[in-house]
Short mmCIF file of N, CA, C and O in Angstrom, two decimals:
data_model
loop_
_atom_site.label_atom_id
_atom_site.label_comp_id
_atom_site.label_asym_id
_atom_site.label_seq_id
_atom_site.Cartn_x
_atom_site.Cartn_y
_atom_site.Cartn_z
N MET A 1 105.77 110.27 91.21
CA MET A 1 104.78 109.70 92.10
C MET A 1 105.49 109.13 93.32
O MET A 1 106.48 108.43 93.19
N PRO A 2 104.99 109.42 94.51
CA PRO A 2 105.63 108.88 95.73
C PRO A 2 105.48 107.37 95.78
O PRO A 2 104.53 106.80 95.25
N SER A 3 106.43 106.72 96.43
CA SER A 3 106.37 105.27 96.54
C SER A 3 105.48 104.86 97.72
O SER A 3 105.30 105.61 98.67
N LEU A 4 104.95 103.65 97.63
CA LEU A 4 104.13 103.13 98.71
C LEU A 4 105.02 102.54 99.79
O LEU A 4 106.07 101.98 99.50
N PRO A 5 104.58 102.62 101.05
CA PRO A 5 105.36 102.02 102.13
C PRO A 5 105.42 100.50 101.99
O PRO A 5 104.50 99.87 101.50
N VAL A 6 106.53 99.93 102.43
CA VAL A 6 106.71 98.49 102.47
C VAL A 6 106.82 98.09 103.94
O VAL A 6 107.71 98.55 104.65
N ILE A 7 105.90 97.26 104.40
CA ILE A 7 105.87 96.82 105.79
C ILE A 7 106.46 95.41 105.83
O ILE A 7 105.92 94.48 105.24
N ASP A 8 107.56 95.25 106.53
CA ASP A 8 108.23 93.95 106.64
C ASP A 8 107.75 93.25 107.91
O ASP A 8 107.95 93.74 109.02
N LEU A 9 107.11 92.10 107.73
CA LEU A 9 106.57 91.34 108.86
C LEU A 9 107.47 90.21 109.33
O LEU A 9 107.07 89.40 110.15
N THR A 10 108.70 90.16 108.82
CA THR A 10 109.60 89.07 109.17
C THR A 10 109.75 88.92 110.67
O THR A 10 109.57 87.83 111.23
N ALA A 11 110.09 89.99 111.37
CA ALA A 11 110.30 89.91 112.82
C ALA A 11 109.00 89.55 113.54
O ALA A 11 108.99 88.72 114.46
N ALA A 12 107.87 90.13 113.11
CA ALA A 12 106.59 89.85 113.77
C ALA A 12 106.18 88.39 113.57
O ALA A 12 105.64 87.78 114.48
N SER A 13 106.48 87.81 112.40
CA SER A 13 106.10 86.42 112.16
C SER A 13 106.96 85.45 112.94
O SER A 13 106.61 84.29 113.09
N ARG A 14 108.09 85.92 113.48
CA ARG A 14 108.96 85.07 114.29
C ARG A 14 108.78 85.31 115.78
O ARG A 14 109.60 84.88 116.59
N GLY A 15 107.71 86.02 116.12
CA GLY A 15 107.39 86.21 117.52
C GLY A 15 107.88 87.49 118.15
O GLY A 15 107.71 87.72 119.34
N GLY A 16 108.48 88.37 117.39
CA GLY A 16 108.94 89.66 117.92
C GLY A 16 108.61 90.75 116.93
O GLY A 16 108.31 90.51 115.77
N GLY A 17 108.62 91.96 117.37
CA GLY A 17 108.42 93.08 116.47
C GLY A 17 106.98 93.34 116.07
O GLY A 17 106.73 94.11 115.15
N ALA A 18 106.01 92.72 116.74
CA ALA A 18 104.62 92.93 116.38
C ALA A 18 104.20 94.38 116.60
O ALA A 18 103.45 94.94 115.80
N GLY A 19 104.69 94.98 117.66
CA GLY A 19 104.34 96.37 117.95
C GLY A 19 104.84 97.31 116.87
O GLY A 19 104.12 98.21 116.43
N GLU A 20 106.06 97.09 116.41
CA GLU A 20 106.62 97.94 115.36
C GLU A 20 105.85 97.75 114.06
O GLU A 20 105.58 98.71 113.33
N ALA A 21 105.51 96.50 113.75
CA ALA A 21 104.75 96.23 112.52
C ALA A 21 103.38 96.89 112.59
O ALA A 21 102.92 97.50 111.62
N ALA A 22 102.71 96.79 113.74
CA ALA A 22 101.40 97.40 113.90
C ALA A 22 101.49 98.91 113.74
O ALA A 22 100.63 99.53 113.10
N GLU A 23 102.51 99.51 114.31
CA GLU A 23 102.68 100.96 114.19
C GLU A 23 102.94 101.36 112.73
O GLU A 23 102.38 102.34 112.24
N ALA A 24 103.75 100.58 112.03
CA ALA A 24 104.03 100.87 110.62
C ALA A 24 102.76 100.73 109.78
O ALA A 24 102.50 101.54 108.88
N LEU A 25 101.95 99.70 110.07
CA LEU A 25 100.69 99.52 109.35
C LEU A 25 99.74 100.68 109.62
O LEU A 25 99.10 101.21 108.71
N ASP A 26 99.65 101.09 110.87
CA ASP A 26 98.79 102.22 111.24
C ASP A 26 99.22 103.48 110.50
O ASP A 26 98.38 104.19 109.91
N THR A 27 100.50 103.75 110.49
CA THR A 27 101.02 104.94 109.81
C THR A 27 100.73 104.88 108.32
O THR A 27 100.28 105.86 107.72
N ALA A 28 100.97 103.72 107.71
CA ALA A 28 100.73 103.58 106.27
C ALA A 28 99.25 103.78 105.93
O ALA A 28 98.92 104.44 104.94
N CYS A 29 98.37 103.23 106.75
CA CYS A 29 96.93 103.38 106.51
C CYS A 29 96.50 104.84 106.64
O CYS A 29 95.65 105.31 105.88
N ARG A 30 97.07 105.53 107.59
CA ARG A 30 96.68 106.93 107.83
C ARG A 30 97.31 107.91 106.86
O ARG A 30 96.80 109.02 106.68
N THR A 31 98.43 107.54 106.26
CA THR A 31 99.12 108.47 105.35
C THR A 31 98.88 108.10 103.90
O THR A 31 98.17 108.81 103.18
N ALA A 32 99.45 107.01 103.45
CA ALA A 32 99.33 106.62 102.04
C ALA A 32 97.98 105.97 101.74
O ALA A 32 97.47 106.10 100.63
N GLY A 33 97.41 105.26 102.71
CA GLY A 33 96.16 104.55 102.48
C GLY A 33 96.35 103.18 101.85
O GLY A 33 95.42 102.38 101.80
N PHE A 34 97.55 102.90 101.38
CA PHE A 34 97.90 101.62 100.78
C PHE A 34 99.31 101.28 101.20
O PHE A 34 100.08 102.15 101.60
N PHE A 35 99.67 99.99 101.06
CA PHE A 35 101.03 99.58 101.41
C PHE A 35 101.31 98.20 100.83
O PHE A 35 100.40 97.49 100.42
N TYR A 36 102.57 97.88 100.75
CA TYR A 36 103.02 96.54 100.39
C TYR A 36 103.42 95.83 101.69
O TYR A 36 103.85 96.47 102.64
N VAL A 37 103.29 94.50 101.69
CA VAL A 37 103.72 93.72 102.84
C VAL A 37 104.77 92.72 102.35
O VAL A 37 104.57 92.02 101.37
N SER A 38 105.90 92.67 103.05
CA SER A 38 106.93 91.68 102.77
C SER A 38 107.16 90.86 104.04
O SER A 38 106.69 91.22 105.11
N GLY A 39 107.87 89.76 103.90
CA GLY A 39 108.18 88.94 105.06
C GLY A 39 106.97 88.27 105.67
O GLY A 39 106.98 87.90 106.84
N HIS A 40 105.89 88.10 104.90
CA HIS A 40 104.65 87.52 105.42
C HIS A 40 104.66 86.00 105.43
O HIS A 40 103.81 85.39 106.06
N GLY A 41 105.58 85.39 104.70
CA GLY A 41 105.68 83.94 104.71
C GLY A 41 104.76 83.22 103.73
O GLY A 41 104.74 81.99 103.69
N VAL A 42 103.98 83.95 102.96
CA VAL A 42 103.11 83.32 101.97
C VAL A 42 103.96 82.97 100.75
O VAL A 42 104.60 83.86 100.17
N PRO A 43 103.99 81.70 100.36
CA PRO A 43 104.82 81.31 99.22
C PRO A 43 104.47 82.07 97.94
O PRO A 43 103.29 82.31 97.65
N ALA A 44 105.49 82.41 97.16
CA ALA A 44 105.29 83.17 95.92
C ALA A 44 104.36 82.44 94.96
O ALA A 44 103.53 83.07 94.30
N ASP A 45 104.45 81.11 94.90
CA ASP A 45 103.59 80.35 94.00
C ASP A 45 102.12 80.50 94.40
O ASP A 45 101.24 80.62 93.54
N LEU A 46 101.84 80.51 95.68
CA LEU A 46 100.47 80.69 96.15
C LEU A 46 99.97 82.09 95.78
O LEU A 46 98.83 82.26 95.34
N CYS A 47 100.82 83.10 95.91
CA CYS A 47 100.44 84.47 95.52
C CYS A 47 100.11 84.52 94.03
O CYS A 47 99.13 85.15 93.63
N ARG A 48 100.92 83.86 93.20
CA ARG A 48 100.67 83.84 91.76
C ARG A 48 99.35 83.14 91.44
O ARG A 48 98.56 83.61 90.62
N ARG A 49 99.09 82.01 92.09
CA ARG A 49 97.85 81.27 91.85
C ARG A 49 96.64 82.09 92.29
O ARG A 49 95.60 82.09 91.62
N LEU A 50 96.76 82.77 93.41
CA LEU A 50 95.66 83.63 93.88
C LEU A 50 95.38 84.73 92.88
O LEU A 50 94.23 85.02 92.56
N ASP A 51 96.42 85.33 92.34
CA ASP A 51 96.25 86.38 91.34
C ASP A 51 95.54 85.81 90.11
O ASP A 51 94.58 86.41 89.60
N GLN A 52 95.97 84.65 89.63
CA GLN A 52 95.35 84.03 88.46
C GLN A 52 93.87 83.71 88.71
O GLN A 52 93.00 83.98 87.87
N GLN A 53 93.58 83.10 89.86
CA GLN A 53 92.20 82.75 90.18
C GLN A 53 91.33 83.98 90.36
O GLN A 53 90.17 84.00 89.94
N SER A 54 91.87 85.02 90.96
CA SER A 54 91.11 86.27 91.14
C SER A 54 90.76 86.88 89.80
O SER A 54 89.62 87.31 89.57
N ARG A 55 91.75 86.94 88.91
CA ARG A 55 91.49 87.50 87.58
C ARG A 55 90.45 86.66 86.83
O ARG A 55 89.56 87.22 86.16
N ALA A 56 90.54 85.35 86.94
CA ALA A 56 89.56 84.48 86.26
C ALA A 56 88.17 84.70 86.83
O ALA A 56 87.19 84.80 86.08
N PHE A 57 88.06 84.80 88.15
CA PHE A 57 86.75 85.01 88.76
C PHE A 57 86.14 86.34 88.35
O PHE A 57 85.00 86.40 87.90
N PHE A 58 86.88 87.42 88.47
CA PHE A 58 86.32 88.74 88.18
C PHE A 58 86.08 88.97 86.69
O PHE A 58 85.35 89.89 86.32
N ALA A 59 86.63 88.11 85.84
CA ALA A 59 86.36 88.18 84.40
C ALA A 59 85.05 87.48 84.03
O ALA A 59 84.56 87.64 82.91
N LEU A 60 84.48 86.71 84.95
CA LEU A 60 83.23 86.01 84.68
C LEU A 60 82.09 87.02 84.50
O LEU A 60 82.12 88.12 85.07
N PRO A 61 81.05 86.64 83.77
CA PRO A 61 79.87 87.49 83.69
C PRO A 61 79.23 87.65 85.07
O PRO A 61 79.30 86.74 85.90
N ASP A 62 78.61 88.80 85.30
CA ASP A 62 77.98 89.05 86.61
C ASP A 62 76.98 87.95 86.97
O ASP A 62 76.85 87.60 88.15
N ALA A 63 76.28 87.40 85.99
CA ALA A 63 75.30 86.34 86.28
C ALA A 63 75.98 85.12 86.90
O ALA A 63 75.42 84.50 87.81
N ASP A 64 77.17 84.78 86.44
CA ASP A 64 77.91 83.66 87.04
C ASP A 64 78.37 83.99 88.45
O ASP A 64 78.29 83.16 89.35
N LYS A 65 78.85 85.22 88.64
CA LYS A 65 79.31 85.62 89.97
C LYS A 65 78.14 85.71 90.94
O LYS A 65 78.28 85.41 92.13
N ALA A 66 76.97 86.08 90.43
CA ALA A 66 75.79 86.21 91.29
C ALA A 66 75.38 84.88 91.91
O ALA A 66 74.74 84.85 92.96
N ALA A 67 75.80 83.77 91.30
CA ALA A 67 75.50 82.45 91.87
C ALA A 67 76.17 82.27 93.22
O ALA A 67 75.75 81.42 94.01
N VAL A 68 77.22 83.06 93.49
CA VAL A 68 77.90 82.98 94.79
C VAL A 68 77.89 84.36 95.47
O VAL A 68 78.81 84.74 96.18
N ALA A 69 76.79 85.08 95.28
CA ALA A 69 76.63 86.39 95.91
C ALA A 69 76.60 86.26 97.43
O ALA A 69 76.24 85.21 97.97
N MET A 70 76.95 87.33 98.10
CA MET A 70 76.98 87.32 99.56
C MET A 70 75.63 86.94 100.17
O MET A 70 75.59 86.40 101.27
N SER A 71 74.56 87.18 99.45
CA SER A 71 73.24 86.80 99.97
C SER A 71 73.13 85.29 100.17
O SER A 71 72.29 84.83 100.94
N HIS A 72 73.99 84.52 99.52
CA HIS A 72 74.02 83.07 99.69
C HIS A 72 74.95 82.63 100.82
O HIS A 72 74.96 81.47 101.19
N GLY A 73 75.75 83.54 101.33
CA GLY A 73 76.76 83.20 102.34
C GLY A 73 76.26 83.20 103.76
O GLY A 73 76.94 82.70 104.65
N GLY A 74 75.09 83.76 103.99
CA GLY A 74 74.51 83.77 105.33
C GLY A 74 75.40 84.46 106.36
O GLY A 74 76.11 85.41 106.05
N ARG A 75 75.36 83.92 107.58
CA ARG A 75 76.11 84.51 108.69
C ARG A 75 77.62 84.43 108.49
O ARG A 75 78.37 85.12 109.16
N ALA A 76 78.06 83.59 107.55
CA ALA A 76 79.50 83.46 107.31
C ALA A 76 80.07 84.70 106.62
O ALA A 76 81.28 84.92 106.65
N TRP A 77 79.20 85.52 105.99
CA TRP A 77 79.62 86.75 105.32
C TRP A 77 80.66 86.44 104.25
O TRP A 77 81.77 86.92 104.24
N ARG A 78 80.29 85.53 103.36
CA ARG A 78 81.16 85.08 102.29
C ARG A 78 80.51 85.38 100.95
O ARG A 78 79.29 85.41 100.84
N GLY A 79 81.31 85.54 99.92
CA GLY A 79 80.80 85.63 98.57
C GLY A 79 81.11 86.94 97.87
O GLY A 79 81.87 87.78 98.35
N TRP A 80 80.48 87.10 96.71
CA TRP A 80 80.72 88.21 95.79
C TRP A 80 79.75 89.35 96.02
O TRP A 80 78.60 89.13 96.39
N PHE A 81 80.22 90.56 95.81
CA PHE A 81 79.33 91.71 95.73
C PHE A 81 79.73 92.53 94.51
O PHE A 81 80.91 92.64 94.16
N PRO A 82 78.74 93.10 93.81
CA PRO A 82 79.01 93.83 92.57
C PRO A 82 79.57 95.23 92.83
O PRO A 82 79.58 95.71 93.96
N LEU A 83 80.01 95.85 91.76
CA LEU A 83 80.45 97.24 91.81
C LEU A 83 79.36 98.07 92.47
O LEU A 83 78.19 97.94 92.13
N ALA A 84 79.73 98.87 93.46
CA ALA A 84 78.82 99.72 94.22
C ALA A 84 77.85 98.91 95.08
O ALA A 84 76.86 99.44 95.56
N GLY A 85 78.15 97.63 95.29
CA GLY A 85 77.28 96.77 96.08
C GLY A 85 77.58 96.78 97.56
O GLY A 85 76.96 96.04 98.33
N GLU A 86 78.54 97.58 97.97
CA GLU A 86 78.90 97.69 99.38
C GLU A 86 78.95 99.18 99.72
O GLU A 86 79.32 100.00 98.88
N LEU A 87 78.58 99.50 100.94
CA LEU A 87 78.52 100.90 101.35
C LEU A 87 79.60 101.23 102.37
O LEU A 87 79.94 100.41 103.22
N SER A 88 80.13 102.42 102.28
CA SER A 88 80.99 103.00 103.32
C SER A 88 80.40 104.35 103.67
O SER A 88 80.18 105.19 102.78
N SER A 89 80.10 104.53 104.93
CA SER A 89 79.48 105.77 105.40
C SER A 89 78.22 106.09 104.61
O SER A 89 77.95 107.24 104.28
N GLY A 90 77.45 105.04 104.26
CA GLY A 90 76.19 105.24 103.57
C GLY A 90 76.29 105.49 102.08
O GLY A 90 75.27 105.68 101.42
N ARG A 91 77.50 105.49 101.53
CA ARG A 91 77.69 105.74 100.10
C ARG A 91 78.22 104.47 99.43
O ARG A 91 79.09 103.80 99.98
N PRO A 92 77.73 104.18 98.21
CA PRO A 92 78.24 102.99 97.49
C PRO A 92 79.74 103.10 97.21
O PRO A 92 80.22 104.15 96.80
N ASP A 93 80.43 102.01 97.45
CA ASP A 93 81.86 101.95 97.16
C ASP A 93 82.08 101.69 95.67
O ASP A 93 81.34 100.91 95.06
N ALA A 94 83.12 102.28 95.13
CA ALA A 94 83.47 102.08 93.72
C ALA A 94 84.38 100.88 93.59
O ALA A 94 85.52 100.97 93.14
N LYS A 95 83.87 99.73 94.04
CA LYS A 95 84.65 98.49 93.95
C LYS A 95 83.71 97.30 93.87
O LYS A 95 82.54 97.38 94.24
N GLU A 96 84.25 96.23 93.35
CA GLU A 96 83.61 94.93 93.31
C GLU A 96 84.46 94.05 94.22
O GLU A 96 85.67 94.28 94.33
N GLY A 97 83.89 93.08 94.89
CA GLY A 97 84.71 92.29 95.79
C GLY A 97 84.20 90.88 96.00
O GLY A 97 83.12 90.50 95.53
N PHE A 98 85.01 90.13 96.73
CA PHE A 98 84.70 88.73 97.03
C PHE A 98 85.29 88.42 98.39
O PHE A 98 86.51 88.52 98.57
N TYR A 99 84.45 88.09 99.35
CA TYR A 99 84.91 87.79 100.70
C TYR A 99 85.12 86.29 100.89
O TYR A 99 84.27 85.48 100.51
N LEU A 100 86.24 85.95 101.51
CA LEU A 100 86.59 84.58 101.88
C LEU A 100 87.01 84.56 103.34
O LEU A 100 87.32 85.60 103.91
N GLY A 101 87.05 83.39 103.90
CA GLY A 101 87.57 83.22 105.25
C GLY A 101 88.03 81.79 105.42
O GLY A 101 88.10 81.04 104.46
N ALA A 102 88.31 81.41 106.65
CA ALA A 102 88.65 80.01 106.91
C ALA A 102 87.46 79.17 106.44
O ALA A 102 86.31 79.43 106.82
N ASP A 103 87.71 78.21 105.58
CA ASP A 103 86.66 77.39 104.99
C ASP A 103 86.24 76.32 105.98
O ASP A 103 86.93 75.32 106.16
N LEU A 104 85.12 76.53 106.65
CA LEU A 104 84.67 75.62 107.71
C LEU A 104 83.47 74.81 107.26
O LEU A 104 82.54 75.33 106.65
N ALA A 105 83.47 73.54 107.58
CA ALA A 105 82.39 72.63 107.23
C ALA A 105 81.16 72.92 108.09
O ALA A 105 81.27 73.45 109.19
N PRO A 106 79.98 72.53 107.59
CA PRO A 106 78.75 72.76 108.36
C PRO A 106 78.75 72.12 109.74
O PRO A 106 78.09 72.60 110.65
N ASP A 107 79.53 71.04 109.94
CA ASP A 107 79.55 70.38 111.25
C ASP A 107 80.60 70.98 112.19
O ASP A 107 80.73 70.52 113.33
N ASP A 108 81.33 72.00 111.74
CA ASP A 108 82.26 72.68 112.65
C ASP A 108 81.43 73.29 113.79
O ASP A 108 80.37 73.87 113.54
N PRO A 109 81.86 73.13 115.04
CA PRO A 109 81.06 73.63 116.17
C PRO A 109 80.71 75.12 116.07
O PRO A 109 79.62 75.52 116.46
N ARG A 110 81.60 75.92 115.51
CA ARG A 110 81.32 77.36 115.38
C ARG A 110 80.23 77.61 114.35
O ARG A 110 79.37 78.49 114.53
N VAL A 111 80.25 76.83 113.28
CA VAL A 111 79.22 76.98 112.25
C VAL A 111 77.89 76.47 112.78
O VAL A 111 76.85 77.13 112.64
N ALA A 112 77.92 75.30 113.41
CA ALA A 112 76.70 74.72 113.97
C ALA A 112 76.06 75.64 115.00
O ALA A 112 74.83 75.68 115.12
N ALA A 113 76.88 76.39 115.72
CA ALA A 113 76.37 77.31 116.74
C ALA A 113 75.88 78.63 116.12
O ALA A 113 75.33 79.47 116.83
N GLY A 114 76.09 78.82 114.81
CA GLY A 114 75.65 80.05 114.16
C GLY A 114 76.55 81.24 114.45
O GLY A 114 76.11 82.39 114.38
N THR A 115 77.82 80.97 114.77
CA THR A 115 78.75 82.05 115.08
C THR A 115 78.94 82.92 113.84
O THR A 115 79.30 82.42 112.77
N PRO A 116 78.70 84.22 113.94
CA PRO A 116 78.89 85.09 112.78
C PRO A 116 80.32 85.00 112.23
O PRO A 116 81.27 84.79 112.97
N LEU A 117 80.43 85.15 110.93
CA LEU A 117 81.70 85.16 110.18
C LEU A 117 82.40 83.81 110.16
O LEU A 117 83.59 83.74 109.88
N HIS A 118 81.69 82.74 110.43
CA HIS A 118 82.24 81.38 110.38
C HIS A 118 81.36 80.53 109.48
O HIS A 118 80.15 80.49 109.65
N GLY A 119 82.01 79.84 108.51
CA GLY A 119 81.25 78.98 107.62
C GLY A 119 82.03 78.62 106.39
O GLY A 119 83.23 78.91 106.28
N PRO A 120 81.37 78.00 105.43
CA PRO A 120 82.05 77.60 104.20
C PRO A 120 82.21 78.79 103.26
O PRO A 120 81.43 79.74 103.29
N ASN A 121 83.23 78.71 102.42
CA ASN A 121 83.40 79.70 101.36
C ASN A 121 82.50 79.32 100.20
O ASN A 121 82.06 78.17 100.09
N LEU A 122 82.22 80.27 99.35
CA LEU A 122 81.41 80.04 98.16
C LEU A 122 82.30 80.20 96.94
O LEU A 122 83.07 81.17 96.84
N PHE A 123 82.20 79.23 96.00
CA PHE A 123 82.96 79.30 94.76
C PHE A 123 82.07 78.90 93.60
O PHE A 123 81.33 77.91 93.71
N PRO A 124 82.14 79.61 92.47
CA PRO A 124 81.38 79.16 91.31
C PRO A 124 82.02 77.88 90.76
O PRO A 124 83.23 77.67 90.92
N PRO A 125 81.22 77.02 90.13
CA PRO A 125 81.77 75.75 89.60
C PRO A 125 83.01 75.95 88.72
O PRO A 125 83.93 75.15 88.78
N SER A 126 83.05 77.03 87.94
CA SER A 126 84.17 77.24 87.02
C SER A 126 85.47 77.58 87.74
O SER A 126 86.53 77.53 87.13
N CYS A 127 85.41 77.92 89.02
CA CYS A 127 86.62 78.30 89.76
C CYS A 127 86.99 77.28 90.83
O CYS A 127 87.90 77.52 91.62
N ARG A 128 86.32 76.16 90.89
CA ARG A 128 86.65 75.15 91.90
C ARG A 128 87.82 74.32 91.42
O ARG A 128 88.01 74.10 90.24
N GLY A 129 88.57 73.81 92.38
CA GLY A 129 89.62 72.90 92.02
C GLY A 129 90.95 73.46 92.29
O GLY A 129 91.96 72.98 92.26
#
């Protein structure tokens, strides 16, 4: 099996090499369709915690996940969608997902103004904390 490309963002995260990183990402997306990213600066412990929390969330019954469905996220476009609950080119995708973004309070000026894709994240009670 061929290996996946590894895109190193070290230079780009230090203010240089953004063009090379963008070109490498473009190539990886157009060829392999997937890639690994290194040099991103995200602490390993945070990556491990995200993996644990993701696995815990997706292991919940659909009824629990539905409490934070995207229909509850409004203009912020946050929350869970079930398997085949999202479309690409008019066809259901064979994936389940959960959208997050910068967690903004209701009094944030962007949220108050109704700016699309800005707002609070949604979390089920069992995954808070």
